[in-house]
Amino acid sequence: SAQHSAQHSAQHSAQPGGGASSLKLQDGAAPDGTDHMAAFCEQLLALLRAERPLLERRGRLIVAALCETLGPRGIFETLARGLTSEADLDFASQMVQALNVLVLTSAEALALRSLLRKGVGTAEGAALFRTLYPAWCHNPASLLSMCLVAQAYEHAAELVMQFASLEITLPFLLQIDKLVQLVESPIFTHVRLHLLEPEQHPHLLRALGGILMLLPQSPAFHTLQARLSAPPGGRE
């Protein structure tokens, strides 16, 4: 059943050696309804909040296993709602970063990624974007990457300008570095193709140019600089 599969997946991932706390469903209910899914995800967040090393080592594996069993949209939307009002801001930022990596790169979240790639101009893409957005605000670099994937280019450009008011820390720069690497990956093919139409997507150029200004002289800087310097359509 969905209950036993999900519970086994979470417990197996959370307890590689049987040492971590177990994650159990209340009253033996399968997490297929809204209330049950919310209670299940609340317990998962409580477990990962209490055992931060578990989040760092196996957090993404746990969520990926649950996505495979229960479907990614329900898991991600419910976790996002739970994280929106999270009081532990460090935990919220770390959790969103882990979820964002899954959304952008994992096979288990392919359906979710496809919805985001449709863009905020579509009803489904906009609905998913609005649901994830409040939680993703806990991690600015993750929020920026989601805006780019979802083609919310104007908002992405506004976010980059807001980064000037943040303390630019090494962890933040490392996340931006990874974002630049992702821009060069197949995940962002649709974004790169939009660079061929600068008149239609001026905010994309502004957002990527702003990211370039945030980066120190580094391989990521030169990679992005080369991308932005390439003439549209390969014309000289």
PDB file of C-alpha atoms in Angstrom:
ATOM      1  CA  SER A   1       0.000   0.000   0.000  1.00  0.00           C
ATOM      2  CA  ALA A   2       1.010   3.657  -0.254  1.00  0.00           C
ATOM      3  CA  GLN A   3       1.250   3.809   3.527  1.00  0.00           C
ATOM      4  CA  HIS A   4       3.650   0.943   3.916  1.00  0.00           C
ATOM      5  CA  SER A   5       5.724   1.899   0.883  1.00  0.00           C
ATOM      6  CA  ALA A   6       6.108   5.497   2.026  1.00  0.00           C
ATOM      7  CA  GLN A   7       6.781   4.577   5.630  1.00  0.00           C
ATOM      8  CA  HIS A   8       9.325   1.941   4.616  1.00  0.00           C
ATOM      9  CA  SER A   9      11.048   4.356   2.205  1.00  0.00           C
ATOM     10  CA  ALA A  10      11.355   7.077   4.827  1.00  0.00           C
ATOM     11  CA  GLN A  11      12.448   4.738   7.601  1.00  0.00           C
ATOM     12  CA  HIS A  12      14.909   2.900   5.377  1.00  0.00           C
ATOM     13  CA  SER A  13      16.461   6.164   4.204  1.00  0.00           C
ATOM     14  CA  ALA A  14      16.444   7.758   7.637  1.00  0.00           C
ATOM     15  CA  GLN A  15      17.843   4.692   9.382  1.00  0.00           C
ATOM     16  CA  PRO A  16      20.738   3.304   7.375  1.00  0.00           C
ATOM     17  CA  GLY A  17      22.028   1.642  10.490  1.00  0.00           C
ATOM     18  CA  GLY A  18      18.885   1.701  12.583  1.00  0.00           C
ATOM     19  CA  GLY A  19      20.207   4.570  14.677  1.00  0.00           C
ATOM     20  CA  ALA A  20      18.010   7.487  13.606  1.00  0.00           C
ATOM     21  CA  SER A  21      14.593   8.219  15.006  1.00  0.00           C
ATOM     22  CA  SER A  22      11.770   6.450  13.196  1.00  0.00           C
ATOM     23  CA  LEU A  23       9.282   8.353  11.092  1.00  0.00           C
ATOM     24  CA  LYS A  24       5.804   6.953  11.606  1.00  0.00           C
ATOM     25  CA  LEU A  25       2.381   7.799  10.321  1.00  0.00           C
ATOM     26  CA  GLN A  26      -0.197   8.720  12.924  1.00  0.00           C
ATOM     27  CA  ASP A  27      -2.964   6.162  13.417  1.00  0.00           C
ATOM     28  CA  GLY A  28      -1.588   4.070  10.576  1.00  0.00           C
ATOM     29  CA  ALA A  29      -3.151   6.365   7.969  1.00  0.00           C
ATOM     30  CA  ALA A  30      -1.809   6.414   4.444  1.00  0.00           C
ATOM     31  CA  PRO A  31      -0.520   9.874   3.500  1.00  0.00           C
ATOM     32  CA  ASP A  32      -2.722  10.159   0.421  1.00  0.00           C
ATOM     33  CA  GLY A  33      -5.223  12.752   1.665  1.00  0.00           C
ATOM     34  CA  THR A  34      -4.432  16.396   2.289  1.00  0.00           C
ATOM     35  CA  ASP A  35      -4.645  16.088   6.086  1.00  0.00           C
ATOM     36  CA  HIS A  36      -2.656  12.862   6.208  1.00  0.00           C
ATOM     37  CA  MET A  37      -0.007  14.204   3.833  1.00  0.00           C
ATOM     38  CA  ALA A  38       0.339  17.358   5.950  1.00  0.00           C
ATOM     39  CA  ALA A  39       0.725  15.341   9.166  1.00  0.00           C
ATOM     40  CA  PHE A  40       3.248  13.040   7.506  1.00  0.00           C
ATOM     41  CA  CYS A  41       5.346  15.913   6.138  1.00  0.00           C
ATOM     42  CA  GLU A  42       5.156  17.707   9.488  1.00  0.00           C
ATOM     43  CA  GLN A  43       6.719  14.648  11.128  1.00  0.00           C
ATOM     44  CA  LEU A  44       9.377  14.481   8.418  1.00  0.00           C
ATOM     45  CA  LEU A  45      10.293  18.146   8.936  1.00  0.00           C
ATOM     46  CA  ALA A  46      10.403  17.627  12.705  1.00  0.00           C
ATOM     47  CA  LEU A  47      12.747  14.661  12.251  1.00  0.00           C
ATOM     48  CA  LEU A  48      15.112  16.535   9.938  1.00  0.00           C
ATOM     49  CA  ARG A  49      14.996  19.648  12.122  1.00  0.00           C
ATOM     50  CA  ALA A  50      15.966  17.643  15.201  1.00  0.00           C
ATOM     51  CA  GLU A  51      18.636  15.605  13.411  1.00  0.00           C
ATOM     52  CA  ARG A  52      20.444  18.093  11.221  1.00  0.00           C
ATOM     53  CA  PRO A  53      23.264  15.683  10.258  1.00  0.00           C
ATOM     54  CA  LEU A  54      20.571  13.385   8.865  1.00  0.00           C
ATOM     55  CA  LEU A  55      19.309  16.229   6.670  1.00  0.00           C
ATOM     56  CA  GLU A  56      22.824  16.879   5.397  1.00  0.00           C
ATOM     57  CA  ARG A  57      23.626  13.218   4.717  1.00  0.00           C
ATOM     58  CA  ARG A  58      20.347  11.723   3.578  1.00  0.00           C
ATOM     59  CA  GLY A  59      17.684  14.439   3.447  1.00  0.00           C
ATOM     60  CA  ARG A  60      17.486  14.511  -0.340  1.00  0.00           C
ATOM     61  CA  LEU A  61      17.410  10.712  -0.529  1.00  0.00           C
ATOM     62  CA  ILE A  62      14.487  10.570   1.896  1.00  0.00           C
ATOM     63  CA  VAL A  63      12.454  13.125  -0.037  1.00  0.00           C
ATOM     64  CA  ALA A  64      13.337  11.518  -3.362  1.00  0.00           C
ATOM     65  CA  ALA A  65      12.149   8.123  -2.102  1.00  0.00           C
ATOM     66  CA  LEU A  66       8.864   9.650  -0.962  1.00  0.00           C
ATOM     67  CA  CYS A  67       8.419  11.391  -4.318  1.00  0.00           C
ATOM     68  CA  GLU A  68       8.887   8.109  -6.106  1.00  0.00           C
ATOM     69  CA  THR A  69       6.234   6.476  -3.929  1.00  0.00           C
ATOM     70  CA  LEU A  70       3.677   9.249  -3.506  1.00  0.00           C
ATOM     71  CA  GLY A  71       4.357  11.597  -6.390  1.00  0.00           C
ATOM     72  CA  PRO A  72       6.510  14.727  -6.277  1.00  0.00           C
ATOM     73  CA  ARG A  73       3.875  17.447  -6.437  1.00  0.00           C
ATOM     74  CA  GLY A  74       2.029  16.488  -3.270  1.00  0.00           C
ATOM     75  CA  ILE A  75       5.261  15.993  -1.323  1.00  0.00           C
ATOM     76  CA  PHE A  76       6.865  19.245  -2.463  1.00  0.00           C
ATOM     77  CA  GLU A  77       3.779  21.408  -2.092  1.00  0.00           C
ATOM     78  CA  THR A  78       3.056  20.053   1.388  1.00  0.00           C
ATOM     79  CA  LEU A  79       6.655  20.455   2.538  1.00  0.00           C
ATOM     80  CA  ALA A  80       6.679  23.980   1.090  1.00  0.00           C
ATOM     81  CA  ARG A  81       3.561  24.917   3.038  1.00  0.00           C
ATOM     82  CA  GLY A  82       5.126  23.509   6.193  1.00  0.00           C
ATOM     83  CA  LEU A  83       8.322  25.496   5.652  1.00  0.00           C
ATOM     84  CA  THR A  84       6.604  28.797   4.913  1.00  0.00           C
ATOM     85  CA  SER A  85       6.152  29.651   8.592  1.00  0.00           C
ATOM     86  CA  GLU A  86       9.233  27.759   9.839  1.00  0.00           C
ATOM     87  CA  ALA A  87      10.709  29.523  12.875  1.00  0.00           C
ATOM     88  CA  ASP A  88      14.182  27.976  12.539  1.00  0.00           C
ATOM     89  CA  LEU A  89      15.430  30.055   9.626  1.00  0.00           C
ATOM     90  CA  ASP A  90      18.722  28.197   9.248  1.00  0.00           C
ATOM     91  CA  PHE A  91      16.875  24.892   8.990  1.00  0.00           C
ATOM     92  CA  ALA A  92      14.362  26.375   6.545  1.00  0.00           C
ATOM     93  CA  SER A  93      17.151  27.690   4.306  1.00  0.00           C
ATOM     94  CA  GLN A  94      19.001  24.376   4.368  1.00  0.00           C
ATOM     95  CA  MET A  95      15.824  22.405   3.681  1.00  0.00           C
ATOM     96  CA  VAL A  96      14.791  24.629   0.770  1.00  0.00           C
ATOM     97  CA  GLN A  97      18.264  24.322  -0.717  1.00  0.00           C
ATOM     98  CA  ALA A  98      17.969  20.525  -0.572  1.00  0.00           C
ATOM     99  CA  LEU A  99      14.478  20.592  -2.092  1.00  0.00           C
ATOM    100  CA  ASN A 100      15.594  22.963  -4.832  1.00  0.00           C
ATOM    101  CA  VAL A 101      18.426  20.645  -5.876  1.00  0.00           C
ATOM    102  CA  LEU A 102      15.877  17.842  -6.149  1.00  0.00           C
ATOM    103  CA  VAL A 103      13.449  19.951  -8.185  1.00  0.00           C
ATOM    104  CA  LEU A 104      16.169  20.973 -10.621  1.00  0.00           C
ATOM    105  CA  THR A 105      18.134  17.767 -11.009  1.00  0.00           C
ATOM    106  CA  SER A 106      16.445  14.590  -9.751  1.00  0.00           C
ATOM    107  CA  ALA A 107      14.652  12.026 -11.869  1.00  0.00           C
ATOM    108  CA  GLU A 108      12.011  11.703  -9.139  1.00  0.00           C
ATOM    109  CA  ALA A 109      11.012  15.372  -9.582  1.00  0.00           C
ATOM    110  CA  LEU A 110      10.944  15.334 -13.397  1.00  0.00           C
ATOM    111  CA  ALA A 111       7.177  15.906 -13.568  1.00  0.00           C
ATOM    112  CA  LEU A 112       7.474  18.854 -11.189  1.00  0.00           C
ATOM    113  CA  ARG A 113      10.394  20.308 -13.121  1.00  0.00           C
ATOM    114  CA  SER A 114       8.441  20.013 -16.354  1.00  0.00           C
ATOM    115  CA  LEU A 115       5.581  22.014 -14.844  1.00  0.00           C
ATOM    116  CA  LEU A 116       7.951  24.766 -13.739  1.00  0.00           C
ATOM    117  CA  ARG A 117       9.614  24.852 -17.143  1.00  0.00           C
ATOM    118  CA  LYS A 118       6.250  25.601 -18.730  1.00  0.00           C
ATOM    119  CA  GLY A 119       6.592  28.986 -17.085  1.00  0.00           C
ATOM    120  CA  VAL A 120       4.514  31.329 -14.983  1.00  0.00           C
ATOM    121  CA  GLY A 121       2.614  32.266 -18.131  1.00  0.00           C
ATOM    122  CA  THR A 122       0.729  28.953 -17.914  1.00  0.00           C
ATOM    123  CA  ALA A 123      -1.928  28.190 -15.322  1.00  0.00           C
ATOM    124  CA  GLU A 124      -0.250  25.026 -14.032  1.00  0.00           C
ATOM    125  CA  GLY A 125       3.223  26.519 -13.934  1.00  0.00           C
ATOM    126  CA  ALA A 126       2.004  29.658 -12.168  1.00  0.00           C
ATOM    127  CA  ALA A 127       0.047  27.646  -9.589  1.00  0.00           C
ATOM    128  CA  LEU A 128       3.072  25.534  -8.676  1.00  0.00           C
ATOM    129  CA  PHE A 129       5.326  28.606  -8.608  1.00  0.00           C
ATOM    130  CA  ARG A 130       2.967  30.436  -6.237  1.00  0.00           C
ATOM    131  CA  THR A 131       2.785  27.438  -3.918  1.00  0.00           C
ATOM    132  CA  LEU A 132       6.544  26.955  -3.648  1.00  0.00           C
ATOM    133  CA  TYR A 133       7.453  30.647  -3.616  1.00  0.00           C
ATOM    134  CA  PRO A 134       6.866  31.526   0.090  1.00  0.00           C
ATOM    135  CA  ALA A 135       9.051  28.647   1.286  1.00  0.00           C
ATOM    136  CA  TRP A 136      11.730  29.291  -1.340  1.00  0.00           C
ATOM    137  CA  CYS A 137      12.065  32.836   0.062  1.00  0.00           C
ATOM    138  CA  HIS A 138      14.043  31.242   2.904  1.00  0.00           C
ATOM    139  CA  ASN A 139      16.913  30.668   0.464  1.00  0.00           C
ATOM    140  CA  PRO A 140      17.532  33.542  -1.981  1.00  0.00           C
ATOM    141  CA  ALA A 141      19.779  31.596  -4.371  1.00  0.00           C
ATOM    142  CA  SER A 142      17.221  28.789  -4.633  1.00  0.00           C
ATOM    143  CA  LEU A 143      14.451  31.316  -5.229  1.00  0.00           C
ATOM    144  CA  LEU A 144      16.465  32.919  -8.012  1.00  0.00           C
ATOM    145  CA  SER A 145      17.041  29.586  -9.735  1.00  0.00           C
ATOM    146  CA  MET A 146      13.332  28.741  -9.542  1.00  0.00           C
ATOM    147  CA  CYS A 147      12.460  32.130 -11.061  1.00  0.00           C
ATOM    148  CA  LEU A 148      14.796  31.464 -13.973  1.00  0.00           C
ATOM    149  CA  VAL A 149      13.471  27.958 -14.604  1.00  0.00           C
ATOM    150  CA  ALA A 150       9.870  29.199 -14.430  1.00  0.00           C
ATOM    151  CA  GLN A 151      10.671  32.095 -16.799  1.00  0.00           C
ATOM    152  CA  ALA A 152       9.793  34.707 -14.174  1.00  0.00           C
ATOM    153  CA  TYR A 153      12.626  36.806 -15.571  1.00  0.00           C
ATOM    154  CA  GLU A 154      11.433  40.216 -14.432  1.00  0.00           C
ATOM    155  CA  HIS A 155      11.162  39.039 -10.860  1.00  0.00           C
ATOM    156  CA  ALA A 156      14.556  37.311 -11.140  1.00  0.00           C
ATOM    157  CA  ALA A 157      16.119  40.616 -12.165  1.00  0.00           C
ATOM    158  CA  GLU A 158      14.454  42.366  -9.225  1.00  0.00           C
ATOM    159  CA  LEU A 159      15.767  39.696  -6.848  1.00  0.00           C
ATOM    160  CA  VAL A 160      19.323  40.099  -8.076  1.00  0.00           C
ATOM    161  CA  MET A 161      19.152  43.827  -7.402  1.00  0.00           C
ATOM    162  CA  GLN A 162      17.860  43.095  -3.894  1.00  0.00           C
ATOM    163  CA  PHE A 163      20.879  40.891  -3.237  1.00  0.00           C
ATOM    164  CA  ALA A 164      22.912  44.088  -2.866  1.00  0.00           C
ATOM    165  CA  SER A 165      21.272  44.562   0.536  1.00  0.00           C
ATOM    166  CA  LEU A 166      22.260  41.058   1.694  1.00  0.00           C
ATOM    167  CA  GLU A 167      25.497  40.020   3.308  1.00  0.00           C
ATOM    168  CA  ILE A 168      27.302  38.208   0.508  1.00  0.00           C
ATOM    169  CA  THR A 169      28.694  35.176   2.319  1.00  0.00           C
ATOM    170  CA  LEU A 170      30.842  32.358   0.988  1.00  0.00           C
ATOM    171  CA  PRO A 171      27.964  29.812   1.186  1.00  0.00           C
ATOM    172  CA  PHE A 172      25.786  32.204  -0.824  1.00  0.00           C
ATOM    173  CA  LEU A 173      28.483  32.638  -3.464  1.00  0.00           C
ATOM    174  CA  LEU A 174      28.913  28.877  -3.669  1.00  0.00           C
ATOM    175  CA  GLN A 175      25.193  28.523  -4.362  1.00  0.00           C
ATOM    176  CA  ILE A 176      25.391  31.181  -7.081  1.00  0.00           C
ATOM    177  CA  ASP A 177      28.405  29.323  -8.516  1.00  0.00           C
ATOM    178  CA  LYS A 178      26.327  26.130  -8.703  1.00  0.00           C
ATOM    179  CA  LEU A 179      23.493  28.082 -10.309  1.00  0.00           C
ATOM    180  CA  VAL A 180      25.847  29.221 -13.073  1.00  0.00           C
ATOM    181  CA  GLN A 181      26.843  25.591 -13.623  1.00  0.00           C
ATOM    182  CA  LEU A 182      23.153  24.680 -13.908  1.00  0.00           C
ATOM    183  CA  VAL A 183      22.577  27.461 -16.432  1.00  0.00           C
ATOM    184  CA  GLU A 184      25.010  25.563 -18.669  1.00  0.00           C
ATOM    185  CA  SER A 185      23.148  22.269 -18.163  1.00  0.00           C
ATOM    186  CA  PRO A 186      20.258  20.762 -20.166  1.00  0.00           C
ATOM    187  CA  ILE A 187      17.866  21.842 -17.388  1.00  0.00           C
ATOM    188  CA  PHE A 188      18.249  25.468 -18.484  1.00  0.00           C
ATOM    189  CA  THR A 189      18.232  24.907 -22.257  1.00  0.00           C
ATOM    190  CA  HIS A 190      15.010  26.885 -22.640  1.00  0.00           C
ATOM    191  CA  VAL A 191      16.544  29.778 -20.675  1.00  0.00           C
ATOM    192  CA  ARG A 192      19.687  29.841 -22.846  1.00  0.00           C
ATOM    193  CA  LEU A 193      17.591  29.811 -26.004  1.00  0.00           C
ATOM    194  CA  HIS A 194      15.759  32.888 -24.773  1.00  0.00           C
ATOM    195  CA  LEU A 195      19.096  34.729 -24.923  1.00  0.00           C
ATOM    196  CA  LEU A 196      18.667  34.564 -28.694  1.00  0.00           C
ATOM    197  CA  GLU A 197      15.697  36.914 -28.299  1.00  0.00           C
ATOM    198  CA  PRO A 198      17.012  39.791 -26.183  1.00  0.00           C
ATOM    199  CA  GLU A 199      14.216  42.109 -27.271  1.00  0.00           C
ATOM    200  CA  GLN A 200      11.599  39.659 -25.995  1.00  0.00           C
ATOM    201  CA  HIS A 201      13.496  38.786 -22.793  1.00  0.00           C
ATOM    202  CA  PRO A 202      15.369  41.902 -21.609  1.00  0.00           C
ATOM    203  CA  HIS A 203      14.846  41.029 -17.957  1.00  0.00           C
ATOM    204  CA  LEU A 204      16.663  37.716 -18.433  1.00  0.00           C
ATOM    205  CA  LEU A 205      19.731  39.587 -19.661  1.00  0.00           C
ATOM    206  CA  ARG A 206      19.466  41.950 -16.716  1.00  0.00           C
ATOM    207  CA  ALA A 207      19.171  39.087 -14.232  1.00  0.00           C
ATOM    208  CA  LEU A 208      22.145  37.163 -15.622  1.00  0.00           C
ATOM    209  CA  GLY A 209      24.174  40.359 -15.910  1.00  0.00           C
ATOM    210  CA  GLY A 210      23.416  41.092 -12.265  1.00  0.00           C
ATOM    211  CA  ILE A 211      24.564  37.608 -11.267  1.00  0.00           C
ATOM    212  CA  LEU A 212      27.789  38.262 -13.157  1.00  0.00           C
ATOM    213  CA  MET A 213      28.358  41.426 -11.121  1.00  0.00           C
ATOM    214  CA  LEU A 214      27.840  39.496  -7.863  1.00  0.00           C
ATOM    215  CA  LEU A 215      30.497  36.921  -8.672  1.00  0.00           C
ATOM    216  CA  PRO A 216      34.185  37.414  -7.944  1.00  0.00           C
ATOM    217  CA  GLN A 217      36.692  36.640 -10.698  1.00  0.00           C
ATOM    218  CA  SER A 218      36.306  32.867 -10.857  1.00  0.00           C
ATOM    219  CA  PRO A 219      35.604  30.059 -13.318  1.00  0.00           C
ATOM    220  CA  ALA A 220      31.863  30.642 -12.830  1.00  0.00           C
ATOM    221  CA  PHE A 221      32.333  34.333 -13.624  1.00  0.00           C
ATOM    222  CA  HIS A 222      34.175  33.584 -16.858  1.00  0.00           C
ATOM    223  CA  THR A 223      31.662  30.891 -17.844  1.00  0.00           C
ATOM    224  CA  LEU A 224      28.729  33.248 -17.462  1.00  0.00           C
ATOM    225  CA  GLN A 225      30.613  36.120 -19.063  1.00  0.00           C
ATOM    226  CA  ALA A 226      31.331  33.968 -22.107  1.00  0.00           C
ATOM    227  CA  ARG A 227      27.683  32.936 -22.308  1.00  0.00           C
ATOM    228  CA  LEU A 228      26.462  36.540 -22.183  1.00  0.00           C
ATOM    229  CA  SER A 229      29.121  37.685 -24.653  1.00  0.00           C
ATOM    230  CA  ALA A 230      28.103  35.154 -27.288  1.00  0.00           C
ATOM    231  CA  PRO A 231      26.306  37.081 -30.042  1.00  0.00           C
ATOM    232  CA  PRO A 232      22.664  36.049 -30.592  1.00  0.00           C
ATOM    233  CA  GLY A 233      22.401  33.430 -33.295  1.00  0.00           C
ATOM    234  CA  GLY A 234      26.202  33.166 -33.460  1.00  0.00           C
ATOM    235  CA  ARG A 235      26.423  36.383 -35.499  1.00  0.00           C
ATOM    236  CA  GLU A 236      29.491  38.556 -35.211  1.00  0.00           C
TER     237      GLU A 236
END
